[in-house]
Structure formats: C-alpha cells, structure tokens
Amino acid sequence: MVRPTILGPALTVLLLAGPVAFGLAGTVLPAFGIAPGFGGGGFSLHYFRELFAQPALFCSITLSLSSGLACAVLSLLIVMLFTAAFAGTATFRRMQHLLGPLLSLPHAAAALAIAFLIAPSGMIMRLISPELTGWQRPPDLLIVHDRLAFSMIGALVAKEVPFLLLMTLAALPQAPVERVRQLTGALGYGRIAGFIHGAWPGIYRQIRLPVFAVIAFASSNVEVALILGPTQPPTLAARLVTWMGDPDLSQRHLASAGALLQLLVTGLALCIWIGMEHLLAALRNKAACAGLRMRRDGPLQVFSLAAMVISAGAIFAGLGALAFWSFAGLWQFPDFLPSGFTLRNWMKALPRVVEPLGTTLLVGVVSALIAALLTVLCLVHEDRTGKRAGRGAEALIYLPLIVPQVTFIFGLQFLLVASGWLATLPALLFAHLVFVMPYAYLCLKDPWRSFDRRYEQVAAGLGKSPMTTLFRIRLPMMLRPLLVLFAIGFSVSVGLYLPTVLIGAGRLTTITSEAVALASGGNRRIIGVYAFFQMLLPVAGFAIATLVPALIFRRFRGMQV
Amino acid sequence: MTLALVLNQPRNIPEVFVLKKLTIALSLSFVGSLAHADSPDIANWESVVEEARGQTVYFNAWGGAENINAYLEWVGEELRDCCEIELAHVKLDDTANAVAKVVAERAAGRDQGGSVDLIWINGENFASMKERGLLLEKGWAEKLPNWLFVDIANKPTVLTDFTIPVEGQAAPWGMAKLVFFYDSARLEEVSLPSSADELLDWAEANPGRFSYPSPPDFIGSSFLKQVLIETVGDPTVLQQPADEADFDTASAPLFDYLDRLHKVAWREGRAFPQNYPAMKQLLADGELEIIFAFNPSEASNAIANFELPDTVRSFTFEEGTLGNTHFVAIPYNASAKAGALVTANFLMSPEAQLRKQDPEVWGDPTVLGMDKLPETLQADFAALDLGIATLAPEELGPVLEEPHPSWMERVEEAWKRRYTVGN
C-alpha cells in the first residue's frame, strides 16, 4: 500500500539529486562544446585545451587542493582536541552557546570580519601602532590575499570549526565518553590520548560526511576566496566565476570545462583525505599498542581552547570593528577609534538595502518553510513505514554539500537560461532550497527520533487518528526543534553566495551577494552596513526560535526548558 | 555580477510590436544601421515626446557607484514628472553584458521589443556595437534639441570616441579625465611627478607607495594606456587597430616600464588593488601616496563622505593625461525608442548637466560649452563649488586621446600572461 507521505521522501530525493544530476549534465555539455544557444560547434576538446593553456592554472589547482585539505585538517584537529579535553565540562557548555551565532553567520561576513582585523591597516595593527611598532602607516605586507592563502584558510577554519563541533555534539550521546575517560584514566592515559583511543573512532565514523562537506566547500568556495584569497592567480573556483561572468559568451564553455576540473580537484582532495584517514588510523593503532599515554597533555588542552577562543573571538571582534566602521567619520591609520561618528553612511546605504533585504527575507523564509515541510513529511513517512533512512539516503542528503557548488550550479544556470527561468524568484528559491534542505533534515532527524512515542500511543488509545495525533500532539510538542530547523534553514539561505549570484543573475540580489560585491571596493563604511544585516538576520531567526516557544509554553510546566 | 545571456527577460511587449513582428520580414544579412519604420521622427520633437508618454525605459548603466545611482534616481523622478516616462535603471557591473544582451537578441531574431532601451557606453563597447550595426540609425543624437549646447569645438572626444567617429549614434553625457590625487599632509607639492617617467622615478624613490588596479579594471587599464601613450615611439600607431608586429614593438617600452614599476610598487607587485574605491581606501590609510581616478571631482567627493582627509589635492601631467567622453546609446531593437530619445535629450540638458557636475551629487564634468549657454546658466555653472580638491576645468591640462579599442584588449591580454604567477 502506498502512503501519501511517500511524497516526502520522493520529493526530497528529487530535490537533492535532481539539481545535482541535471546541473552536472548542464555543465558537461558546454564543456565539450555541445551547447544549443551558445553557438557551440558540436563535440570537441577545444575548451579543455584552452583551459590548460590558461596562465598559472596549475597554481590555482594547487591552491584549491591545499586550502581544502589544510582547512579540514586544522578544523578537525581543533574540534577533536577540544572535545577530548573539555567534553562534559562547563567550558564545553559555554562554548556550545557560541555555536549558534557562529554557525549561522554567513561565510562572507566572517571573511569580511577577519579581513578587517588582520589587514595591514586593520584593527590589530591599529591596536599596537604606533606605540609598539612605531608605525605611523600600515606596513607594506601582503597579509590579506597572501599567495599561500593563509588568511583564507584561517577564515575557513574559523567558520568550519563550529560546524564540525555541532556535528560532534550530535554524535557524542552515542559515545560513552565518560566511561571511556574513567577506564583510560585508570589505565594511566592522559585525557586527550584516552579519548582518541577510546571514543574518537566511533564519533569520527558519524561525522565523516560532514568532514567531506568541509573539504568540498573549502576547496571550491568562492566568496571567501574573493575576499581573502590570493589574486595572482586566484583559486580555481574564483577564476571560474570570473569566466562565467565574462560578457564574451564563449568564455562559458571555458568556465564549464573548468567546473569539471574543479570536480576532479575536489574529488582528488577527498581521495587524499581518505588515504590520510587510513594512515592516521594505523598510526593511532600503533600508538595505542605501544601504550603511548601522553600523560602531560596540558599544553595541548590549552592549545585547543586557545584555538577555539581565538577563532570565535576573531570573528566577533572583526564584526564589532565592522559595525564601528558603518558609523565612522574620518578614521585614519593608526587611530584605534574614528575621529567622529556619523549616520551618513547609514542614510546613504539604507535606501539601497531595501530591495536586497526584501529578496533575502522572502527567499530565506519560504525556502526554510518548504524545507521544514518536506523534512516533516520524510520523518513521518519513516515513522509510518518503520524504515529508517539508510546509509545511502544519508549520503544523498549530503550530496549537494559534497559536490562542489560551481560544478552543478553552472549547469543549472545554463538550463534555466534555456528555459527562460533565469533570474526569477521561483528559480532562486529552488536553488536555495537545494542547500537549505540538507541542513533542515540533519537538524530535525535526531530530535524527531528521540521523541517519546508513548504520547502518540496514548492518543491512539483514546481513538485519535494518526493525522490528529500528528497535528495535536507531535508537532506542537516538537515546536522548539521545528523553530530551530527554521532558524538554521533561514540562516543557510541568507549566507548563500554562489547560487544567488548565478541564478539571480545580478537582477535578484541578496544582502550576502551585495556584501561580497562591495568587498572588492573596500568601502568599509558601506560594507559595515551590509555586514550588520548579515549578522542581524540569522540572530533574529534564532531569537524567534527561542522566544516563541517560551511565550507559547509559558503555562505548560512540562514544556519549560 | 550581472551575467550576460539573458535571452528571455520577461517584459511587457506592447501588442503593437508583436503584431508588427509577424509582418516584418527578418533580414539579418546586411550589417550597418538598420532603419526601422517604427523609429520616431526626431525632427518632429513634439511627436516624440508624445509617443514617449507612459513608456518604461530600461537604462542599462554601470551600477557600481552609489552617487551615480542616486543621480539616476533623480533623473527618473524628473522624467516621471515632466514626461510620464518610467526610468528603470538596470545596474550592470560590466557594460559588455548589455552589449551581449543585444547581440543575443539579434541572434535570436528579436529585432523589435528588445530588453535594452538605453546603454551608458563608450570605447570598445561602442565600437563593437557600431561595427555590428546594433545601434539606432546614424545622426539621431545630433538632431536632439539639446545638441545645440554641446561643446563640439573644444571637446573633440564628443565626436570621436576612441578613434571611432560617433556620427550621432550616441549622445554625449559626460567627460572623463585621468587625474592624480595625493595627500598634501604627507607629500610636498614640489615633489609631484609630472609625467609617467617622473612617476616611475618617484615610485623608485618611495617604494611601496604607488600601485594601480589590475586590468581588466577600467581605471587600471586607463593607467596602462596613459603609460603606453607616453612611452610608445610613434603615437600615431595607436590611432590604428593594433596588429601583431606593431603591438610587440609598440608595447615593449610599456612592459619594461611596468617591470621596473612592479619591483617598487605596493606589495612589490604581488597583489594589486581591485579597483579605484580600493585605492581610495589605501590612500586614506596611508598605504598609497599617489592614486588616480577618471573623474576630476572624485577626491572632493570622497572628502565630503569622510573617506579621505581634507588635505587631499589633485594634479595632472604637464604633457596631458588621458581623457574621453562617455555617451548614452540606443540599441536598434529598443522597445521604448521615443522614451530613450527623450531620456538622452534630458541627460544632455543644461539642468541635468549642471546637477551632474555638482560634486555633492556626482561631480561629472559637463559636455556642454559655456559659450553656448544663456548667461544665467553660465553663472550657475560658474557658481558650482567644485570642491577643495578639484582642479578647475582650465587647470586640467591637455587631453590625450584614447587609442583604438583594440590596443586595450591586447594590452590586457599581454598583461595577464606576463604578470600572473606561473607556479
């Protein structure tokens, strides 16, 4: 018997796999010169030859590959050490509170914040100049846009650590951390070594896909690369977007060929990572068999805490500086504070913010709502059929997060041009939904499955239909996780850059796409205004998710947190 | 980033065009100006204004500067009040995208009801549209009522754009000139360079204090053209299209110059500012000491916005700096031709030009000749406070005319190959 709820999983599969599959097809065709409408001349390898003739292409590939892997190694290391050293402590719980705001902040805003902090004329230099350095002018140092992409990797790590930590948190309940700690402690292992030997393998198995997503994003992201990445040459993905935006239409073939190359590069990064997994696991086993106990791991513990605090602190400090800039009058180096404050920047920027703000809100709210609906349908279907989503389904959820965005968004854009839907709201919504959906599902699945089903049994015993039970019992009691899903979905949509730029085609703009566009001009005052909205929107989403249940449940003692 | 190839932009195409489309036989075989039966008769201006009523004009113009966008909003209000025209500013990040749209429409056989009514244009984009016959027929701009005021005598670039004769296929809108800025609080006026060579000497004496936006940014490309004009052996070759042998010989001194400059440039030439606004910020921070822009009033504008200290001043080179005119043009397949003509005429009007030259608004120099204006308007222009850091029109020095557009394409390509790191 086919249940109506089958719609949930069916639509979700379509939504996640469809765009990726069709998008890839739409990228492959122009790459090989087959493109009705672009004047492609039939199958040829011409564009690949042209691609490999581009100056310094190998350099761009190396940058993408190394920054992807470096970001994954660093962020995973920090998360692992921090969890090992602090899981179950008050410090750990305090850090959890910072997760929400850090996670929901768009990558672009974090990159801008860090740029404002570390640039030669940035806040850190202003703080120590001229007193400590003697500099009356910013030093001539290549800090932002540095050739080895250190600043870009730093910003990516600062943004990915909260994501991996959240995923680790979700996996922690299944890991017997406390008992492992007692046992390994009794055997004389240090906190960190005991955790890595005893609890980490089980946790890592569960966060493997998120780690893949981190590698994929870091090796193919565009907005952070544009704001902080090297410029001569830029990373592969940043160059692709430049080609894609070239008015000369033949460049799109080149961009599509490049997008397939990006797919290979990200694939290679993942292969290298899998190789590293084996290597490191073998090393760990060797260490365990050799009885390496690492009793004095105090410095490591301090390092992990410092890394956490610095990465979170840098983003918050940079955002604070940005907010200051938006009200700043003249503010010259090395002054730590502006010489005056003015509302002029806001007055100038606000009228222009209205339209992108409207688009951001509309697309964010609607895509989060649709994602919530589909997720609930999927989970209800799971309950009714008693079949949990298996490993394959789980991988499918991560598909849009692991296939580099450029590779299939290019193709989607191509298909939308052909169908005349480019730069329309429905198309933009659809593109956002592809990325909002995975997070929505990931965020609701655990709370949903841990719901006490005896409430439903009681309702059934009282003769209520499954529908009534769902709407009168289950959903109201799940209001809190549902609203968190909504807040996360909304913040994911707010932060999306590449899908917005390519599918909105410059005519539909959001706060994030405008902020990145403004970043190149370095007008810190106007960027400050946009970054403020980038901060405000997700925070507002989370505020609603916190306040609404508090209001609704104020007379229900059992529902108080 | 506006992306090109927007073939099916939803638009309300008036029914009359749709009907006409069925009856007009498409002939794309000849290239040149395509005269259409539905082109308004400019000689009868009243009828053009009448026809323009109620039309929406899609003005495709670069949207990267807030003050320009605000000025166009004012233009829109004026046109709404006087002529019931709705001006829609399609904000481009690259004018070439609008050209690409028209090219795509031509390819799709959309010779009526196109999505672009008016383009802000000059240089290679104008050359390419003119060459492909994508512009409204010749001479329309010179028939507009306000053409009378245009300073043909002293501003030769209103008639010749990057060596291409305009022939009335674009209406002049404003003037651009390469002007250098420095902070007089940090730098003595006596030490200012007065030619590209002196600038190089200055940069070598002050390492890390000069740079330019990397091409294809048009301000950066303009600087390269300035150096090209000053270093090329025979400047007349720049008036012809660049061909292979010519180019290598002619551009060799330019690249020698850049090789030397990069060694002493900001960040040792390992990175470049992305555009003019980024240079402005670097001047404010004291990272750069000399920057340049294509609009003489940029510095005064920035002072008013607290972006630069009020000690910033301007200078130009003795032998002249690059200058050109920017225009508005109407594609051959524009939907709202009458509306576009009225808009172009309004943009050339003394009232609109006066407001445009006000540094509080934009500060873009006028294309009009003061001697052609009535005395009251002359007085209004004279009364404009151009700002503390702006050179008066007579202080701007000689104009070096733009090379043929093909030179820029070649220079940008060669620049990219030469200065993108290999490994």
mmCIF file of C-alpha atoms in Angstrom, chain A residues 384 451-474:
data_model
loop_
_atom_site.group_PDB
_atom_site.id
_atom_site.type_symbol
_atom_site.label_atom_id
_atom_site.label_comp_id
_atom_site.label_asym_id
_atom_site.label_seq_id
_atom_site.Cartn_x
_atom_site.Cartn_y
_atom_site.Cartn_z
ATOM 1 C CA ARG A 384 4.701 5.045 9.393
ATOM 2 C CA PHE A 451 10.570 11.903 20.752
ATOM 3 C CA ASP A 452 8.759 9.853 23.388
ATOM 4 C CA ARG A 453 6.302 7.882 21.263
ATOM 5 C CA ARG A 454 4.179 6.869 24.256
ATOM 6 C CA TYR A 455 2.364 10.199 23.889
ATOM 7 C CA GLU A 456 1.228 9.021 20.480
ATOM 8 C CA GLN A 457 0.241 5.634 21.853
ATOM 9 C CA VAL A 458 -1.935 7.320 24.466
ATOM 10 C CA ALA A 459 -3.559 9.442 21.787
ATOM 11 C CA ALA A 460 -4.149 6.359 19.636
ATOM 12 C CA GLY A 461 -5.607 4.606 22.659
ATOM 13 C CA LEU A 462 -8.063 7.469 23.022
ATOM 14 C CA GLY A 463 -9.188 6.803 19.472
ATOM 15 C CA LYS A 464 -7.474 9.700 17.713
ATOM 16 C CA SER A 465 -6.483 9.304 14.096
ATOM 17 C CA PRO A 466 -2.776 9.454 13.124
ATOM 18 C CA MET A 467 -3.375 12.830 11.472
ATOM 19 C CA THR A 468 -4.939 14.303 14.589
ATOM 20 C CA THR A 469 -2.127 12.912 16.695
ATOM 21 C CA LEU A 470 0.435 14.471 14.400
ATOM 22 C CA PHE A 471 -1.130 17.906 14.448
ATOM 23 C CA ARG A 472 -2.412 17.982 18.039
ATOM 24 C CA ILE A 473 0.366 16.161 19.865
ATOM 25 C CA ARG A 474 3.524 15.627 17.908
#
